[in-house]
Coordinates of C-alpha atoms in Angstrom, one line a residue:
M1 CA 4.7 13.2 -12.9
A2 CA 2.3 16.1 -11.3
S3 CA -1.4 16.1 -12.8
R4 CA -1.9 16.7 -16.2
K5 CA -4.1 20.1 -17.1
G6 CA -5.6 20.1 -20.7
A7 CA -7.3 22.7 -21.3
G8 CA -8.8 25.7 -19.6
G9 CA -6.7 23.7 -17.0
V10 CA -8.9 21.0 -16.9
I11 CA -7.2 18.2 -13.9
D12 CA -6.7 15.0 -15.5
K13 CA -4.4 11.7 -13.1
A14 CA -5.2 9.5 -15.6
A15 CA -1.6 7.8 -16.4
V16 CA -1.3 6.4 -20.1
S17 CA 0.7 3.2 -18.5
A18 CA 1.6 1.4 -14.6
E19 CA 4.7 2.6 -16.0
V20 CA 4.6 5.8 -16.6
A21 CA 2.9 6.0 -13.4
V22 CA 5.0 4.9 -10.8
A23 CA 7.9 6.5 -12.8
D24 CA 8.9 8.8 -10.4
I25 CA 9.4 5.7 -7.0
S26 CA 13.4 5.8 -6.9
D27 CA 15.5 4.1 -5.3
G28 CA 15.1 4.6 -1.0
A29 CA 11.7 5.2 -1.6
S30 CA 8.4 4.2 1.1
V31 CA 6.0 3.0 -0.8
M32 CA 2.5 1.3 1.3
I33 CA 0.7 -1.4 -1.0
G34 CA -2.7 -2.3 -0.4
G35 CA -4.0 -5.1 -0.1
F36 CA -5.2 -8.1 1.7
G37 CA -3.3 -11.8 0.7
T38 CA -4.2 -11.3 -3.2
A39 CA -7.2 -9.4 -3.1
G40 CA -7.1 -5.6 -3.1
M41 CA -3.7 -6.5 -5.0
P42 CA -2.2 -3.9 -7.4
D43 CA -0.2 -6.3 -9.6
E44 CA 0.0 -4.5 -12.1
L45 CA 1.7 -1.6 -10.9
I46 CA 4.4 -4.0 -8.8
D47 CA 5.0 -6.0 -11.9
A48 CA 5.4 -1.9 -13.7
L49 CA 8.0 -1.3 -10.2
I50 CA 10.1 -4.5 -10.7
R51 CA 10.9 -3.0 -14.6
R52 CA 11.8 0.0 -13.5
D53 CA 15.1 -1.2 -11.4
V54 CA 14.5 0.5 -8.4
G55 CA 16.0 -0.8 -5.5
D56 CA 16.4 0.0 -1.1
L57 CA 12.3 -0.2 -1.3
T58 CA 10.8 0.2 2.5
I59 CA 7.1 -2.0 1.8
I60 CA 4.3 -2.0 4.0
N61 CA 2.0 -4.8 3.8
N62 CA 0.4 -6.6 5.3
N63 CA 2.4 -8.9 4.8
A64 CA 5.1 -10.5 3.6
G65 CA 4.2 -11.8 -0.4
N66 CA 2.1 -14.9 -1.7
G67 CA 3.9 -17.3 -4.0
E68 CA 5.5 -16.1 -7.4
T69 CA 3.4 -12.7 -8.0
G70 CA 2.9 -9.4 -6.4
V71 CA 4.5 -7.8 -3.2
A72 CA 6.5 -11.6 -3.1
A73 CA 7.8 -10.9 -6.6
L74 CA 9.1 -7.3 -5.4
I75 CA 10.8 -9.3 -3.1
A76 CA 12.4 -12.1 -5.1
A77 CA 14.4 -9.4 -7.3
G78 CA 15.6 -8.1 -4.6
R79 CA 14.6 -4.7 -4.5
V80 CA 13.4 -4.5 -0.4
R81 CA 16.1 -3.8 2.7
K82 CA 12.7 -3.6 4.8
I83 CA 8.8 -4.8 5.3
I84 CA 6.3 -3.7 8.3
C85 CA 4.0 -5.9 7.8
S86 CA 1.2 -8.1 10.3
F87 CA 1.9 -11.8 9.0
P88 CA 5.9 -12.1 7.1
R89 CA 5.4 -16.0 7.2
Q90 CA 2.3 -18.6 5.2
S91 CA 3.0 -21.7 3.9
D92 CA 4.0 -19.5 0.8
S93 CA 5.9 -16.6 1.8
H94 CA 8.7 -18.6 0.3
H95 CA 11.2 -16.0 -1.4
F96 CA 10.5 -13.4 2.0
D97 CA 11.8 -16.9 4.5
A98 CA 15.1 -17.4 2.2
R99 CA 15.7 -13.3 2.5
Y100 CA 15.0 -12.7 5.8
R101 CA 17.1 -15.5 6.6
A102 CA 19.9 -14.9 5.4
G103 CA 19.6 -11.1 7.0
E104 CA 18.6 -9.2 3.8
I105 CA 16.0 -8.3 4.6
E106 CA 14.5 -6.1 8.0
L107 CA 11.0 -6.8 9.3
E108 CA 9.1 -5.2 11.1
L109 CA 6.0 -7.0 13.5
V110 CA 3.0 -4.8 13.2
P111 CA -0.5 -6.2 14.6
Q112 CA -2.5 -5.6 12.0
G113 CA -4.7 -4.2 13.9
N114 CA -2.1 -1.4 14.9
L115 CA -0.8 -1.2 11.4
A116 CA -4.2 -0.3 10.1
A117 CA -4.4 2.3 13.1
R118 CA -1.0 3.8 12.4
I119 CA -1.6 3.9 8.9
H120 CA -5.1 5.7 9.6
A121 CA -3.5 7.9 12.4
A122 CA -1.2 9.1 9.9
G123 CA -3.8 9.8 7.1
A124 CA -5.7 11.7 10.2
G125 CA -2.9 13.6 11.3
L126 CA -2.3 12.3 14.6
G127 CA 1.1 12.1 16.4
A128 CA 0.8 9.8 17.6
I129 CA -1.8 6.7 19.9
F130 CA -2.7 4.1 22.3
T131 CA -3.2 0.8 21.6
P132 CA -2.7 -1.9 23.9
T133 CA -2.6 -4.8 21.5
G134 CA 0.8 -5.9 21.8
F135 CA 1.1 -4.5 26.3
G136 CA 3.5 -7.3 27.7
T137 CA 4.9 -8.8 24.7
L138 CA 8.0 -7.9 23.0
L139 CA 6.7 -6.4 20.2
A140 CA 6.5 -2.8 22.8
Q141 CA 9.7 -3.7 24.5
G142 CA 11.3 0.2 24.8
K143 CA 8.2 1.6 24.3
E144 CA 6.2 4.1 25.6
T145 CA 3.2 2.7 27.8
R146 CA 0.1 4.3 30.0
R147 CA -2.3 3.1 31.9
I148 CA -5.8 4.3 30.7
D149 CA -9.2 3.3 32.1
G150 CA -7.6 0.6 34.3
R151 CA -6.1 -0.8 31.2
D152 CA -2.2 -0.9 29.9
H153 CA -2.0 0.6 26.5
V154 CA 1.6 1.2 23.9
L155 CA 2.5 4.7 22.9
E156 CA 2.5 4.1 18.8
Y157 CA 3.3 6.3 15.8
P158 CA 1.8 7.2 12.7
I159 CA 2.7 4.9 9.4
H160 CA 3.6 7.3 6.4
A161 CA 5.5 6.9 3.6
D162 CA 6.5 8.4 -0.2
F163 CA 3.9 6.7 -1.8
A164 CA 1.2 4.0 -2.4
L165 CA -0.1 1.4 -4.8
I166 CA -3.3 0.9 -4.5
K167 CA -6.1 -1.0 -6.5
A168 CA -9.9 -0.2 -7.4
S169 CA -12.3 -0.7 -8.8
K170 CA -13.7 2.2 -10.7
G171 CA -12.3 5.4 -10.9
D172 CA -12.0 8.5 -12.8
R173 CA -10.3 11.2 -14.0
W174 CA -9.7 13.4 -10.9
G175 CA -8.9 10.3 -9.0
N176 CA -12.4 9.8 -7.0
L177 CA -12.3 5.8 -6.3
V178 CA -14.3 3.5 -5.3
Y179 CA -13.3 -0.3 -4.5
R180 CA -15.3 -3.7 -4.7
K181 CA -16.6 -4.9 -1.6
T182 CA -13.9 -6.5 0.7
A183 CA -10.9 -5.7 -2.1
R184 CA -11.0 -2.3 -0.7
N185 CA -9.1 -3.3 2.6
F186 CA -5.8 -1.1 3.4
G187 CA -6.8 1.3 0.3
P188 CA -8.8 4.0 2.2
I189 CA -6.3 4.8 5.1
M190 CA -3.5 4.3 2.5
A191 CA -4.3 6.5 -0.1
M192 CA -4.9 8.8 2.6
A193 CA -1.5 8.2 4.3
A194 CA 1.3 8.4 1.3
R195 CA 2.5 11.6 0.1
T196 CA 2.4 10.1 -3.5
T197 CA -1.2 7.9 -4.6
I198 CA -1.6 5.7 -7.2
A199 CA -4.3 3.1 -8.3
Q200 CA -4.5 1.7 -11.2
V201 CA -8.7 0.5 -11.6
S202 CA -10.3 -1.7 -13.7
E203 CA -12.4 0.3 -15.0
L204 CA -11.9 4.5 -15.5
V205 CA -15.2 6.2 -16.3
P206 CA -16.1 9.9 -16.8
L207 CA -16.4 12.5 -14.4
G208 CA -20.1 12.9 -13.0
S209 CA -20.7 8.6 -13.8
L210 CA -19.9 8.2 -10.2
D211 CA -22.0 8.6 -7.5
P212 CA -20.6 11.1 -4.6
E213 CA -22.0 9.2 -2.0
V214 CA -20.6 6.2 -2.9
V215 CA -17.3 7.5 -3.1
V216 CA -14.8 5.5 -0.6
T217 CA -11.6 7.3 -1.1
P218 CA -12.2 11.1 -2.7
G219 CA -9.6 12.5 -5.5
I220 CA -7.9 15.1 -2.7
F221 CA -5.9 12.0 -1.9
V222 CA -5.0 10.1 -4.7
Q223 CA -2.3 11.8 -7.5
R224 CA -2.5 9.6 -10.4
V225 CA -4.8 7.0 -11.5
V226 CA -4.4 4.3 -14.0
E227 CA -6.5 1.7 -16.1
I228 CA -5.4 -1.8 -16.3
T229 CA -8.2 -3.7 -17.5
P230 CA -8.4 -7.5 -17.7
G231 CA -7.2 -8.3 -21.1
A232 CA -5.1 -5.3 -21.4
A233 CA -3.3 -6.9 -18.1
I234 CA -2.7 -10.2 -19.9
A235 CA -1.4 -8.8 -23.4
D236 CA 1.8 -6.7 -20.4
L237 CA 3.0 -10.0 -19.7
D238 CA 2.9 -11.4 -23.0
A239 CA 4.5 -8.6 -24.6
A240 CA 7.1 -8.4 -20.9
T241 CA 7.8 -12.5 -21.5
A242 CA 8.2 -11.9 -25.0

């Protein structure tokens, strides 16, 4: 789904619903999902993806899901083939635990700093990075190492994705985004590293109302934006479960 152009060729990246926004995510896609725990998690986009009934997905996220919502719900629905994350095990990561123990999901464990650096490297167009994190551990087995300025480093490659699902506080029809404090977390770098970035925003504002000095993610990195207000999210859930 490309950005719409209205009268006079005006670019409009606003999607009418979460379902429309994720409509071209298909089986086997790699999908980055923003959020640190539940902060900044694009739950409504994930729910729409679950309703699309696609599978064999590779998910890149900070963790392997909490409780029954978000990434955990995606795993519980059996849609995830592999997850790349930093924190796969928590007190409420029971859906991941069960599927991992059953051999139904593959895990690539990446230290959090390395995860962010590898995603950023993809967005910045870098070929690879050297990092000291992980040297001398199982995570460095089989990887190239190099001593730089008297310290040992491990060669790590960028993490790209077909899609990124992120959440922002406000956005406009061009896809310019601002976030709510630390809820931005992985959103800006994931937007840069994915071929198609889909953002859910709590408020879709008129073009020109966002101060350019506070825009964190420029619209050039965003292909779709959909407004999901708290009331609308509850209504969608009621409709889906009716």
